[in-house]
Amino acid sequence: MTVFLDAVTAVLGSNGLLTDPADLVPYASDWRGKIDGAPLAVARPSSTAQVAAVVRLCLEHGVAIVPQGGNTGLAGGATPDRSGTQLVVALDRMTRILDVDPIDNVIVVEAGCILTTAQQAATDIGRLLPLSFGAEGSARVGGAVATNAGGINVLRYGNTRQLVLGIEVVLADGHVLDLMSRLRKDNAGYDLKQLFIGSEGTLGIVTAVCLRLSPRIVQMQTAVLQMASLGGVLNLYAMLSADLGEFLSSFELISPQARALSVAHLPKSNWPFSDGWAVLVEVGSGSAHIDLGGLLETALATAIEAGIVEDAVIAQSDAQRDAFWLVRESITEGERAAGPSIKHDVSVPISCLPALIEACEADIIATFPGARANVFGHVGDGNVHFNVIPSLEQRAEPGFEARVNACIHDRVAAAGGSITAEHGVGQLRVQELAHYKSPDVIKLMRQIKRAIDPRQAMNPGKVLADERATNPPA
Ligand code: FAD
Ligand code: MLT
Ligand code: ZN
């Protein structure tokens, strides 16, 4: 390995390769501290040419690669295994904004650009990059593309997939595949970029991205609604969708437990209600000539009259809006501070969502007494995070997590849902993916993996089981 590491240093310079165990620590475990790995080293290239050169060296020396962006992923996809043989390729020195164009309505960035930096660059030219989620201050655009991240604005603008117009990828053989289009219409053959979006580093390393921008929002209204019951969420969603149309950008569900965990974690918070299920709603418009406040007030009054919503508070200032969002976006940190949890990131048809939550809550009480549910999510997308916080005894119980997973995911599968709506498979859900997806789908995914990465060097053991041991490359 010394020969290999010397060769990588020759390409990247001494600053570009970390080998000191203390320097490897931030790259070795996942954000939750749930999965620990042991990287051989961390390569930090500063250009696409350097990424390609490192990948070629990996190919030559038989070294497996783990691409890493901001390391905020929640499925262990960016964490190497414990063998001490895998090279983390971190994109954290490739942070440049390459272009922001108000006519083409695009932003072009290197893959290591932090998401909030890209959002700000769009704002600076009077445009909106709508991709937004709690980890946006650390997550990198390449990581968002590799996970097809969702977040709080999917309802109106779609997932990352819908925002990507072009990408540049370094393939497993070190070839740079230039798919850097900024076209909105292009039916010339297969849309290959879609294969790499959401592939979690298993097919190549994304080095640059072109994202579409939207018109900037000039007025926005944000409200917290106290629900009379969880069941009313479907009617509320239908009513607000009908009344507010395309202005509706967020519809986030927050359980009493989720609010409590978040508020307990924050030094100071401003949330209007102290119990019950809540929904955080946001509407925005690019036009100043629409009475958005009036529209929202009328819609909420109708929901209150119908008995679906008990009470509602519309933010009266940017500071109050930020305070509402802070509580929503701090749930994950509050949950982490409360100890290890068993996360679920599931989606079902929206019509099935309240029944799914109620059934899973009943299962937890009946089958896993002592465990607590922490429920929140992007209900307008049919995506709920049904997380389970085990008791101290349950944490130590062998097989407990697998039993909880099976309980929740069997219900999701029965409702025609997905066991990962937005966080991805990573290494956390590999076996469950093989269980819940049809064998035909897994077989075709394998064929694609073998065609693009025949030596299985790109993030082995993520998304699909690592088949190198049983089926070594010729
Ligand atoms: P990493 O964690 O570094 O990597 C994630 C995966 O992508 C790994 O498989 C890695 O190998 C691969 N990868 C990273 N960069 C590249 C690259 N350049 N080329 C190829 N592969 C690459 N996710 C949501 O979808 N919605 C949310 O609302 C949301 N909220 C979050 C809130 C918090 C507090 C936290 C901690 C996480 C949240 N996440 C959410 C999960 C996470 O932030 C996203 O998945 C994010 O897109 C990961 O970006 P990253 O740069 O940190 O990627
Ligand atoms: C969220 O919706 O806040 C994220 O997906 C993070 C999480 O699930 O904890
Ligand atoms: Zn989420």
mmCIF file of C-alpha atoms in Angstrom, residues 267-418:
data_model
loop_
_atom_site.group_PDB
_atom_site.id
_atom_site.type_symbol
_atom_site.label_atom_id
_atom_site.label_comp_id
_atom_site.label_asym_id
_atom_site.label_seq_id
_atom_site.Cartn_x
_atom_site.Cartn_y
_atom_site.Cartn_z
ATOM 1 C CA PRO A 267 -31.438 26.756 23.971
ATOM 2 C CA LYS A 268 -34.446 28.906 23.029
ATOM 3 C CA SER A 269 -37.485 28.165 20.907
ATOM 4 C CA ASN A 270 -40.657 29.819 19.765
ATOM 5 C CA TRP A 271 -43.363 27.283 18.917
ATOM 6 C CA PRO A 272 -46.977 28.249 19.439
ATOM 7 C CA PHE A 273 -48.456 24.965 20.679
ATOM 8 C CA SER A 274 -47.479 22.711 23.530
ATOM 9 C CA ASP A 275 -49.250 19.510 22.537
ATOM 10 C CA GLY A 276 -51.027 17.713 19.719
ATOM 11 C CA TRP A 277 -50.062 16.966 16.148
ATOM 12 C CA ALA A 278 -48.926 19.998 14.168
ATOM 13 C CA VAL A 279 -48.464 20.814 10.509
ATOM 14 C CA LEU A 280 -46.037 23.440 9.275
ATOM 15 C CA VAL A 281 -47.281 24.961 6.048
ATOM 16 C CA GLU A 282 -45.483 27.364 3.738
ATOM 17 C CA VAL A 283 -46.707 29.193 0.647
ATOM 18 C CA GLY A 284 -44.665 31.428 -1.609
ATOM 19 C CA SER A 285 -45.078 33.464 -4.774
ATOM 20 C CA GLY A 286 -42.783 35.097 -7.278
ATOM 21 C CA SER A 287 -45.356 37.836 -7.751
ATOM 22 C CA ALA A 288 -45.947 40.754 -5.377
ATOM 23 C CA HIS A 289 -49.468 41.287 -6.806
ATOM 24 C CA ILE A 290 -51.103 38.298 -5.186
ATOM 25 C CA ASP A 291 -52.755 38.483 -1.778
ATOM 26 C CA LEU A 292 -50.988 35.409 -0.482
ATOM 27 C CA GLY A 293 -51.670 36.283 3.154
ATOM 28 C CA GLY A 294 -55.397 36.627 2.412
ATOM 29 C CA LEU A 295 -55.455 33.319 0.539
ATOM 30 C CA LEU A 296 -53.765 31.469 3.388
ATOM 31 C CA GLU A 297 -55.958 33.082 6.054
ATOM 32 C CA THR A 298 -59.123 32.122 4.174
ATOM 33 C CA ALA A 299 -57.923 28.560 3.654
ATOM 34 C CA LEU A 300 -57.009 28.169 7.325
ATOM 35 C CA ALA A 301 -60.310 29.681 8.488
ATOM 36 C CA THR A 302 -62.150 27.092 6.389
ATOM 37 C CA ALA A 303 -60.075 24.295 7.917
ATOM 38 C CA ILE A 304 -60.803 25.607 11.431
ATOM 39 C CA GLU A 305 -64.523 25.901 10.687
ATOM 40 C CA ALA A 306 -64.514 22.331 9.403
ATOM 41 C CA GLY A 307 -63.032 21.202 12.725
ATOM 42 C CA ILE A 308 -59.894 19.797 11.083
ATOM 43 C CA VAL A 309 -57.572 22.409 12.527
ATOM 44 C CA GLU A 310 -57.957 23.549 16.126
ATOM 45 C CA ASP A 311 -55.790 26.627 15.918
ATOM 46 C CA ALA A 312 -53.267 28.242 13.597
ATOM 47 C CA VAL A 313 -50.534 30.858 13.908
ATOM 48 C CA ILE A 314 -49.215 32.657 10.825
ATOM 49 C CA ALA A 315 -45.660 33.989 11.217
ATOM 50 C CA GLN A 316 -45.714 37.784 11.496
ATOM 51 C CA SER A 317 -42.048 38.344 10.723
ATOM 52 C CA ASP A 318 -39.005 36.659 9.165
ATOM 53 C CA ALA A 319 -37.741 36.033 12.687
ATOM 54 C CA GLN A 320 -40.919 34.174 13.621
ATOM 55 C CA ARG A 321 -40.792 32.166 10.388
ATOM 56 C CA ASP A 322 -37.167 31.226 11.111
ATOM 57 C CA ALA A 323 -38.155 30.223 14.655
ATOM 58 C CA PHE A 324 -40.859 27.861 13.327
ATOM 59 C CA TRP A 325 -38.452 26.279 10.863
ATOM 60 C CA LEU A 326 -35.746 25.992 13.512
ATOM 61 C CA VAL A 327 -37.983 23.734 15.571
ATOM 62 C CA ARG A 328 -38.798 21.620 12.521
ATOM 63 C CA GLU A 329 -35.192 21.372 11.331
ATOM 64 C CA SER A 330 -33.791 20.591 14.800
ATOM 65 C CA ILE A 331 -35.843 17.432 15.331
ATOM 66 C CA THR A 332 -33.034 15.245 13.975
ATOM 67 C CA GLU A 333 -30.422 16.803 16.248
ATOM 68 C CA GLY A 334 -32.796 16.604 19.223
ATOM 69 C CA GLU A 335 -33.389 12.943 18.472
ATOM 70 C CA ARG A 336 -29.646 12.273 18.195
ATOM 71 C CA ALA A 337 -29.078 14.003 21.538
ATOM 72 C CA ALA A 338 -31.695 11.726 23.137
ATOM 73 C CA GLY A 339 -29.637 8.621 22.311
ATOM 74 C CA PRO A 340 -29.560 5.989 19.589
ATOM 75 C CA SER A 341 -32.739 5.687 17.561
ATOM 76 C CA ILE A 342 -33.951 3.327 14.877
ATOM 77 C CA LYS A 343 -34.697 5.535 11.911
ATOM 78 C CA HIS A 344 -37.250 4.838 9.215
ATOM 79 C CA ASP A 345 -37.600 6.971 6.124
ATOM 80 C CA VAL A 346 -40.609 5.525 4.395
ATOM 81 C CA SER A 347 -43.101 6.588 1.759
ATOM 82 C CA VAL A 348 -46.582 5.366 0.937
ATOM 83 C CA PRO A 349 -49.393 6.784 -1.193
ATOM 84 C CA ILE A 350 -50.486 9.889 0.738
ATOM 85 C CA SER A 351 -53.947 8.425 1.240
ATOM 86 C CA CYS A 352 -52.401 5.610 3.346
ATOM 87 C CA LEU A 353 -50.248 7.810 5.556
ATOM 88 C CA PRO A 354 -52.324 8.472 8.730
ATOM 89 C CA ALA A 355 -53.429 4.821 8.863
ATOM 90 C CA LEU A 356 -49.798 3.707 8.508
ATOM 91 C CA ILE A 357 -48.676 5.973 11.346
ATOM 92 C CA GLU A 358 -51.516 4.822 13.614
ATOM 93 C CA ALA A 359 -50.871 1.150 12.881
ATOM 94 C CA CYS A 360 -47.114 1.496 13.515
ATOM 95 C CA GLU A 361 -47.749 3.393 16.745
ATOM 96 C CA ALA A 362 -50.085 0.621 17.908
ATOM 97 C CA ASP A 363 -47.430 -1.972 17.005
ATOM 98 C CA ILE A 364 -44.818 -0.166 19.073
ATOM 99 C CA ILE A 365 -47.092 -0.060 22.123
ATOM 100 C CA ALA A 366 -48.176 -3.682 21.776
ATOM 101 C CA THR A 367 -44.980 -5.368 20.595
ATOM 102 C CA PHE A 368 -42.145 -3.194 21.863
ATOM 103 C CA PRO A 369 -43.377 -1.700 25.157
ATOM 104 C CA GLY A 370 -40.949 0.850 26.557
ATOM 105 C CA ALA A 371 -39.904 2.111 23.122
ATOM 106 C CA ARG A 372 -40.989 5.607 22.018
ATOM 107 C CA ALA A 373 -42.004 6.685 18.527
ATOM 108 C CA ASN A 374 -40.677 9.940 17.078
ATOM 109 C CA VAL A 375 -42.777 10.773 14.048
ATOM 110 C CA PHE A 376 -42.367 13.650 11.613
ATOM 111 C CA GLY A 377 -41.896 14.201 7.935
ATOM 112 C CA HIS A 378 -42.758 15.504 4.556
ATOM 113 C CA VAL A 379 -46.354 14.435 4.559
ATOM 114 C CA GLY A 380 -47.191 16.327 1.391
ATOM 115 C CA ASP A 381 -44.780 13.891 -0.325
ATOM 116 C CA GLY A 382 -46.197 10.801 1.404
ATOM 117 C CA ASN A 383 -42.854 10.547 3.248
ATOM 118 C CA VAL A 384 -42.782 10.041 7.003
ATOM 119 C CA HIS A 385 -39.856 9.485 9.362
ATOM 120 C CA PHE A 386 -41.269 6.931 11.784
ATOM 121 C CA ASN A 387 -38.340 6.688 14.171
ATOM 122 C CA VAL A 388 -38.239 4.458 17.220
ATOM 123 C CA ILE A 389 -36.279 5.284 20.360
ATOM 124 C CA PRO A 390 -35.621 2.085 22.295
ATOM 125 C CA SER A 391 -35.396 1.862 26.073
ATOM 126 C CA LEU A 392 -31.983 1.204 27.641
ATOM 127 C CA GLU A 393 -32.764 -2.524 27.937
ATOM 128 C CA GLN A 394 -34.013 -2.699 24.352
ATOM 129 C CA ARG A 395 -30.786 -1.071 23.089
ATOM 130 C CA ALA A 396 -28.873 -4.077 24.426
ATOM 131 C CA GLU A 397 -31.385 -6.671 23.208
ATOM 132 C CA PRO A 398 -29.945 -8.763 20.335
ATOM 133 C CA GLY A 399 -31.984 -8.469 17.144
ATOM 134 C CA PHE A 400 -34.216 -5.698 18.522
ATOM 135 C CA GLU A 401 -33.511 -3.255 15.697
ATOM 136 C CA ALA A 402 -34.119 -5.892 13.016
ATOM 137 C CA ARG A 403 -37.471 -6.806 14.579
ATOM 138 C CA VAL A 404 -38.576 -3.163 14.705
ATOM 139 C CA ASN A 405 -37.454 -2.651 11.099
ATOM 140 C CA ALA A 406 -39.400 -5.706 9.933
ATOM 141 C CA CYS A 407 -42.518 -4.529 11.779
ATOM 142 C CA ILE A 408 -42.495 -1.066 10.192
ATOM 143 C CA HIS A 409 -41.254 -2.056 6.765
ATOM 144 C CA ASP A 410 -43.718 -4.955 6.390
ATOM 145 C CA ARG A 411 -46.534 -2.483 6.935
ATOM 146 C CA VAL A 412 -44.984 -0.070 4.421
ATOM 147 C CA ALA A 413 -44.588 -2.834 1.839
ATOM 148 C CA ALA A 414 -48.206 -3.919 2.367
ATOM 149 C CA ALA A 415 -49.289 -0.337 1.588
ATOM 150 C CA GLY A 416 -47.264 -0.328 -1.646
ATOM 151 C CA GLY A 417 -44.588 1.926 -0.167
ATOM 152 C CA SER A 418 -40.826 2.294 -0.183
#
